[in-house]
mmCIF file of C-alpha atoms in Angstrom:
data_model
loop_
_atom_site.group_PDB
_atom_site.id
_atom_site.type_symbol
_atom_site.label_atom_id
_atom_site.label_comp_id
_atom_site.label_asym_id
_atom_site.label_seq_id
_atom_site.Cartn_x
_atom_site.Cartn_y
_atom_site.Cartn_z
ATOM 1 C CA MET D 1150 125.788 118.364 199.180
ATOM 2 C CA THR D 1151 123.173 119.178 196.661
ATOM 3 C CA ALA D 1152 121.175 116.865 194.520
ATOM 4 C CA ASP D 1153 119.790 117.721 191.160
ATOM 5 C CA VAL D 1154 116.202 116.763 190.529
ATOM 6 C CA TYR D 1155 115.500 115.268 187.133
ATOM 7 C CA PRO D 1156 111.967 114.840 185.858
ATOM 8 C CA GLN D 1157 110.804 111.280 185.358
ATOM 9 C CA PRO D 1158 111.099 110.350 181.711
ATOM 10 C CA SER D 1159 107.731 110.057 180.123
ATOM 11 C CA ARG D 1160 106.748 106.908 178.306
ATOM 12 C CA PRO D 1161 106.407 107.259 174.590
ATOM 13 C CA SER D 1162 102.777 107.540 173.734
ATOM 14 C CA ARG D 1163 101.304 104.821 171.550
ATOM 15 C CA PRO D 1164 99.544 105.850 168.413
ATOM 16 C CA ALA D 1165 95.805 105.749 168.818
ATOM 17 C CA ARG D 1166 94.225 102.726 167.217
ATOM 18 C CA SER D 1167 91.593 103.498 164.707
ATOM 19 C CA ARG D 1168 88.170 102.205 165.641
ATOM 20 C CA LEU D 1169 86.558 102.904 162.318
ATOM 21 C CA PRO D 1170 85.629 99.725 160.445
ATOM 22 C CA GLN D 1171 87.271 99.289 157.090
ATOM 23 C CA HIS D 1172 84.712 97.441 155.041
ATOM 24 C CA GLY D 1173 87.115 96.945 152.182
ATOM 25 C CA ARG D 1174 88.978 94.262 154.079
ATOM 26 C CA THR D 1175 86.779 91.324 153.137
ATOM 27 C CA PRO D 1176 88.211 87.835 153.739
ATOM 28 C CA LEU D 1177 88.618 85.493 150.816
ATOM 29 C CA SER D 1178 85.747 83.318 152.061
ATOM 30 C CA GLY D 1179 83.490 86.388 152.150
ATOM 31 C CA ARG D 1180 84.433 87.376 148.606
ATOM 32 C CA LEU D 1181 83.714 83.846 147.401
ATOM 33 C CA LEU D 1182 80.368 83.817 149.190
ATOM 34 C CA ALA D 1183 79.449 87.175 147.679
ATOM 35 C CA GLY D 1184 80.599 86.075 144.218
ATOM 36 C CA VAL D 1185 78.339 83.006 144.336
ATOM 37 C CA SER D 1186 75.283 84.305 146.170
ATOM 38 C CA GLY D 1187 75.165 87.685 144.397
ATOM 39 C CA PRO D 1188 74.360 86.287 140.925
ATOM 40 C CA LEU D 1189 71.962 83.773 142.491
ATOM 41 C CA LEU D 1190 69.955 86.567 144.102
ATOM 42 C CA LEU D 1191 69.908 88.547 140.864
ATOM 43 C CA GLY D 1192 68.677 85.413 139.124
ATOM 44 C CA LEU D 1193 66.002 85.001 141.809
ATOM 45 C CA CYS D 1194 64.869 88.569 141.139
ATOM 46 C CA GLY D 1195 64.581 87.809 137.434
ATOM 47 C CA PHE D 1196 62.655 84.616 138.135
ATOM 48 C CA LEU D 1197 60.188 86.418 140.408
ATOM 49 C CA VAL D 1198 59.520 88.913 137.613
ATOM 50 C CA VAL D 1199 59.435 86.557 134.624
ATOM 51 C CA GLY D 1200 58.093 83.442 136.356
ATOM 52 C CA GLU D 1201 55.814 85.142 138.845
ATOM 53 C CA ARG D 1202 52.828 83.072 137.672
ATOM 54 C CA TYR D 1203 54.586 79.852 138.660
ATOM 55 C CA TYR D 1204 55.566 81.424 141.969
ATOM 56 C CA ARG D 1205 51.939 82.393 142.637
ATOM 57 C CA PHE D 1206 50.864 78.786 142.156
ATOM 58 C CA ARG D 1207 53.507 77.616 144.637
ATOM 59 C CA GLU D 1208 52.458 80.336 147.073
ATOM 60 C CA MET D 1209 48.800 79.402 146.805
ATOM 61 C CA ALA D 1210 49.727 75.732 147.284
ATOM 62 C CA GLY D 1211 51.373 76.729 150.560
ATOM 63 C CA ALA D 1212 48.207 78.557 151.598
ATOM 64 C CA GLN D 1213 46.162 75.478 150.691
ATOM 65 C CA TRP D 1214 48.314 73.321 152.982
ATOM 66 C CA ILE D 1215 47.888 75.752 155.887
ATOM 67 C CA VAL D 1216 44.123 76.030 155.362
ATOM 68 C CA SER D 1217 43.765 72.249 155.263
ATOM 69 C CA HIS D 1218 45.864 71.563 158.365
ATOM 70 C CA ALA D 1219 45.244 74.649 160.494
ATOM 71 C CA LEU D 1220 41.562 75.254 159.734
ATOM 72 C CA GLY D 1221 40.545 71.678 158.936
ATOM 73 C CA LEU D 1222 38.708 72.699 155.755
ATOM 74 C CA ARG D 1223 38.421 70.740 152.550
ATOM 75 C CA THR D 1224 40.325 72.505 149.791
ATOM 76 C CA MET D 1225 40.696 72.398 146.047
ATOM 77 C CA LEU D 1226 43.258 74.362 144.045
ATOM 78 C CA LEU D 1227 42.477 75.027 140.395
ATOM 79 C CA ALA D 1228 44.306 76.900 137.671
ATOM 80 C CA SER D 1229 42.690 79.679 135.714
ATOM 81 C CA PRO D 1230 44.196 81.555 132.749
ATOM 82 C CA ASP D 1231 45.233 84.455 134.976
ATOM 83 C CA ALA D 1232 45.672 83.165 138.528
ATOM 84 C CA PRO D 1233 45.400 80.116 140.795
ATOM 85 C CA VAL D 1234 42.045 79.815 142.562
ATOM 86 C CA LEU D 1235 41.665 78.201 145.977
ATOM 87 C CA TYR D 1236 38.308 76.769 147.053
ATOM 88 C CA ALA D 1237 37.678 75.832 150.677
ATOM 89 C CA GLY D 1238 34.681 74.588 152.617
ATOM 90 C CA GLY D 1239 33.261 72.003 154.966
ATOM 91 C CA ASP D 1240 31.039 69.005 154.427
ATOM 92 C CA GLY D 1241 28.393 71.221 152.839
ATOM 93 C CA GLY D 1242 30.589 71.922 149.829
ATOM 94 C CA PHE D 1243 32.921 74.652 148.653
ATOM 95 C CA GLY D 1244 32.269 78.337 148.882
ATOM 96 C CA ARG D 1245 33.454 81.019 146.494
ATOM 97 C CA GLY D 1246 37.084 80.596 145.493
ATOM 98 C CA ILE D 1247 39.758 83.211 146.031
ATOM 99 C CA ALA D 1248 42.263 84.023 143.284
ATOM 100 C CA LEU D 1249 45.864 85.078 143.894
ATOM 101 C CA SER D 1250 46.609 87.793 141.358
ATOM 102 C CA THR D 1251 49.973 89.405 140.711
ATOM 103 C CA GLY D 1252 49.173 92.397 142.907
ATOM 104 C CA CYS D 1253 48.368 90.145 145.878
ATOM 105 C CA SER D 1254 51.507 88.008 145.644
ATOM 106 C CA SER D 1255 54.597 88.412 147.806
ATOM 107 C CA ALA D 1256 56.742 88.229 144.653
ATOM 108 C CA LEU D 1257 56.405 91.998 144.168
ATOM 109 C CA LEU D 1258 57.979 92.591 147.594
ATOM 110 C CA ILE D 1259 60.680 89.918 147.502
ATOM 111 C CA ALA D 1260 62.004 90.788 144.027
ATOM 112 C CA PRO D 1261 63.300 94.271 145.020
ATOM 113 C CA LEU D 1262 64.931 92.793 148.124
ATOM 114 C CA ALA D 1263 66.667 90.157 146.005
ATOM 115 C CA LEU D 1264 67.837 92.806 143.531
ATOM 116 C CA LEU D 1265 69.210 95.089 146.257
ATOM 117 C CA SER D 1266 70.897 92.209 148.069
ATOM 118 C CA GLY D 1267 72.515 90.926 144.881
ATOM 119 C CA VAL D 1268 73.877 94.374 144.009
ATOM 120 C CA LEU D 1269 75.239 94.858 147.536
ATOM 121 C CA LEU D 1270 76.946 91.475 147.448
ATOM 122 C CA LEU D 1271 78.611 92.092 144.086
ATOM 123 C CA PHE D 1272 79.467 95.776 144.331
ATOM 124 C CA GLY D 1273 79.048 96.756 147.991
ATOM 125 C CA SER D 1274 81.409 96.558 150.936
ATOM 126 C CA ARG D 1275 79.109 95.052 153.558
ATOM 127 C CA ARG D 1276 79.747 91.651 155.087
ATOM 128 C CA PRO D 1277 78.119 89.038 152.811
ATOM 129 C CA THR D 1278 76.789 86.987 155.724
ATOM 130 C CA ARG D 1279 74.963 90.013 157.076
ATOM 131 C CA VAL D 1280 73.425 90.875 153.698
ATOM 132 C CA LEU D 1281 72.272 87.285 153.224
ATOM 133 C CA LEU D 1282 70.867 87.103 156.741
ATOM 134 C CA GLY D 1283 68.979 90.344 156.190
ATOM 135 C CA PHE D 1284 67.509 89.080 152.913
ATOM 136 C CA VAL D 1285 66.480 85.686 154.310
ATOM 137 C CA LEU D 1286 64.775 87.171 157.374
ATOM 138 C CA ALA D 1287 63.053 89.956 155.438
ATOM 139 C CA ALA D 1288 61.859 87.662 152.646
ATOM 140 C CA GLY D 1289 60.729 85.025 155.137
ATOM 141 C CA LEU D 1290 58.708 87.616 157.031
ATOM 142 C CA VAL D 1291 56.986 88.798 153.851
ATOM 143 C CA VAL D 1292 56.145 85.246 152.729
ATOM 144 C CA ALA D 1293 54.814 84.281 156.170
ATOM 145 C CA ALA D 1294 52.684 87.427 156.356
ATOM 146 C CA ASN D 1295 51.119 86.823 152.943
ATOM 147 C CA LEU D 1296 50.381 83.188 153.713
ATOM 148 C CA GLY D 1297 48.777 84.317 156.956
ATOM 149 C CA ARG D 1298 46.743 86.901 155.045
ATOM 150 C CA LEU D 1299 45.468 84.312 152.568
ATOM 151 C CA THR D 1300 44.573 81.925 155.394
ATOM 152 C CA LEU D 1301 42.719 84.696 157.210
ATOM 153 C CA ILE D 1302 40.743 85.578 154.078
ATOM 154 C CA VAL D 1303 39.693 81.953 153.594
ATOM 155 C CA ALA D 1304 38.716 81.581 157.249
ATOM 156 C CA MET D 1305 36.637 84.770 157.325
ATOM 157 C CA GLN D 1306 34.980 84.021 154.001
ATOM 158 C CA ASN D 1307 34.074 80.524 155.159
ATOM 159 C CA ARG D 1308 32.529 81.918 158.350
ATOM 160 C CA TYR D 1309 30.948 85.206 157.239
ATOM 161 C CA GLY D 1310 30.631 84.869 153.478
ATOM 162 C CA ASP D 1311 31.210 87.770 151.102
ATOM 163 C CA GLU D 1312 31.219 90.319 153.916
ATOM 164 C CA GLY D 1313 34.032 88.511 155.700
ATOM 165 C CA PHE D 1314 35.962 88.293 152.444
ATOM 166 C CA GLY D 1315 35.571 92.011 151.824
ATOM 167 C CA TRP D 1316 36.713 93.094 155.270
ATOM 168 C CA THR D 1317 39.767 90.834 155.405
ATOM 169 C CA HIS D 1318 40.849 91.410 151.816
ATOM 170 C CA VAL D 1319 40.417 95.164 151.647
ATOM 171 C CA LEU D 1320 41.158 96.240 155.219
ATOM 172 C CA PHE D 1321 42.846 93.690 157.479
ATOM 173 C CA GLY D 1322 44.854 92.002 154.752
ATOM 174 C CA SER D 1323 46.135 95.273 153.309
ATOM 175 C CA VAL D 1324 47.162 96.612 156.721
ATOM 176 C CA LEU D 1325 48.880 93.338 157.542
ATOM 177 C CA MET D 1326 50.948 93.351 154.349
ATOM 178 C CA MET D 1327 51.884 97.025 154.632
ATOM 179 C CA ALA D 1328 53.076 96.479 158.189
ATOM 180 C CA ALA D 1329 54.981 93.342 157.223
ATOM 181 C CA ALA D 1330 56.662 95.099 154.291
ATOM 182 C CA LEU D 1331 57.721 98.032 156.482
ATOM 183 C CA ILE D 1332 59.075 95.794 159.245
ATOM 184 C CA ALA D 1333 60.919 93.622 156.707
ATOM 185 C CA LEU D 1334 62.565 96.675 155.125
ATOM 186 C CA LEU D 1335 63.604 98.123 158.489
ATOM 187 C CA LEU D 1336 64.969 94.753 159.596
ATOM 188 C CA PHE D 1337 66.963 94.408 156.383
ATOM 189 C CA LEU D 1338 68.425 97.912 156.670
ATOM 190 C CA TYR D 1339 69.266 97.399 160.328
ATOM 191 C CA LEU D 1340 71.151 94.172 159.701
ATOM 192 C CA ILE D 1341 73.222 95.481 156.781
ATOM 193 C CA THR D 1342 74.097 98.845 158.351
ATOM 194 C CA ARG D 1343 74.821 98.040 161.999
ATOM 195 C CA THR D 1344 78.469 97.831 163.044
ATOM 196 C CA SER D 1345 79.409 94.978 165.350
ATOM 197 C CA THR D 1346 82.347 94.642 167.734
ATOM 198 C CA ARG D 1347 83.908 92.170 165.334
ATOM 199 C CA ASP D 1348 83.799 94.716 162.523
ATOM 200 C CA THR D 1349 85.533 97.263 164.750
ATOM 201 C CA GLU D 1350 88.270 94.838 165.699
ATOM 202 C CA VAL D 1351 88.839 93.792 162.115
ATOM 203 C CA GLY D 1352 89.033 97.403 161.020
ATOM 204 C CA ALA D 1353 91.659 98.321 163.630
ATOM 205 C CA PRO D 1354 95.270 98.444 162.281
#
């Protein structure tokens, strides 16, 4: 008696699932968020360009609050035709005031971020929450760094006079802002370009 040997039937192979994210599949909530926040960020960019003088006054007011509470100095904020001027000192009176010009304001760094974020939200394919998170963190870092720079200038000027002002304004302050701008840009690019596990799962068919 002979027995024929039949090979075991192979299981049909399943089609490989694509792991490439498909950014075009944006939920309705994401499209609504992008449609609302995109124009708002473009409007913020326009405001920072057109109304940068008002923004500088608000920024200097924030520096005045930090100087008063963190350094314990008496302060006085005055308006000049070109820029807000902050005076600070102790019981002996005020020293030389520092002016916040357009070139020293964080508006010049935040406006391009707002423009890029608004364009990405309206015409890009990235997740809106990630673009907004990147903008908020990057802009917050730039604002905090500039407020810290202004506070440092006031502190060094109050302690060392014109020499302290020169060193912190020309050297330390410039290095601080360049580093903050670079870190903010890298953080923004990292957040909007990285692919998460959720993106991969959403992109799978």
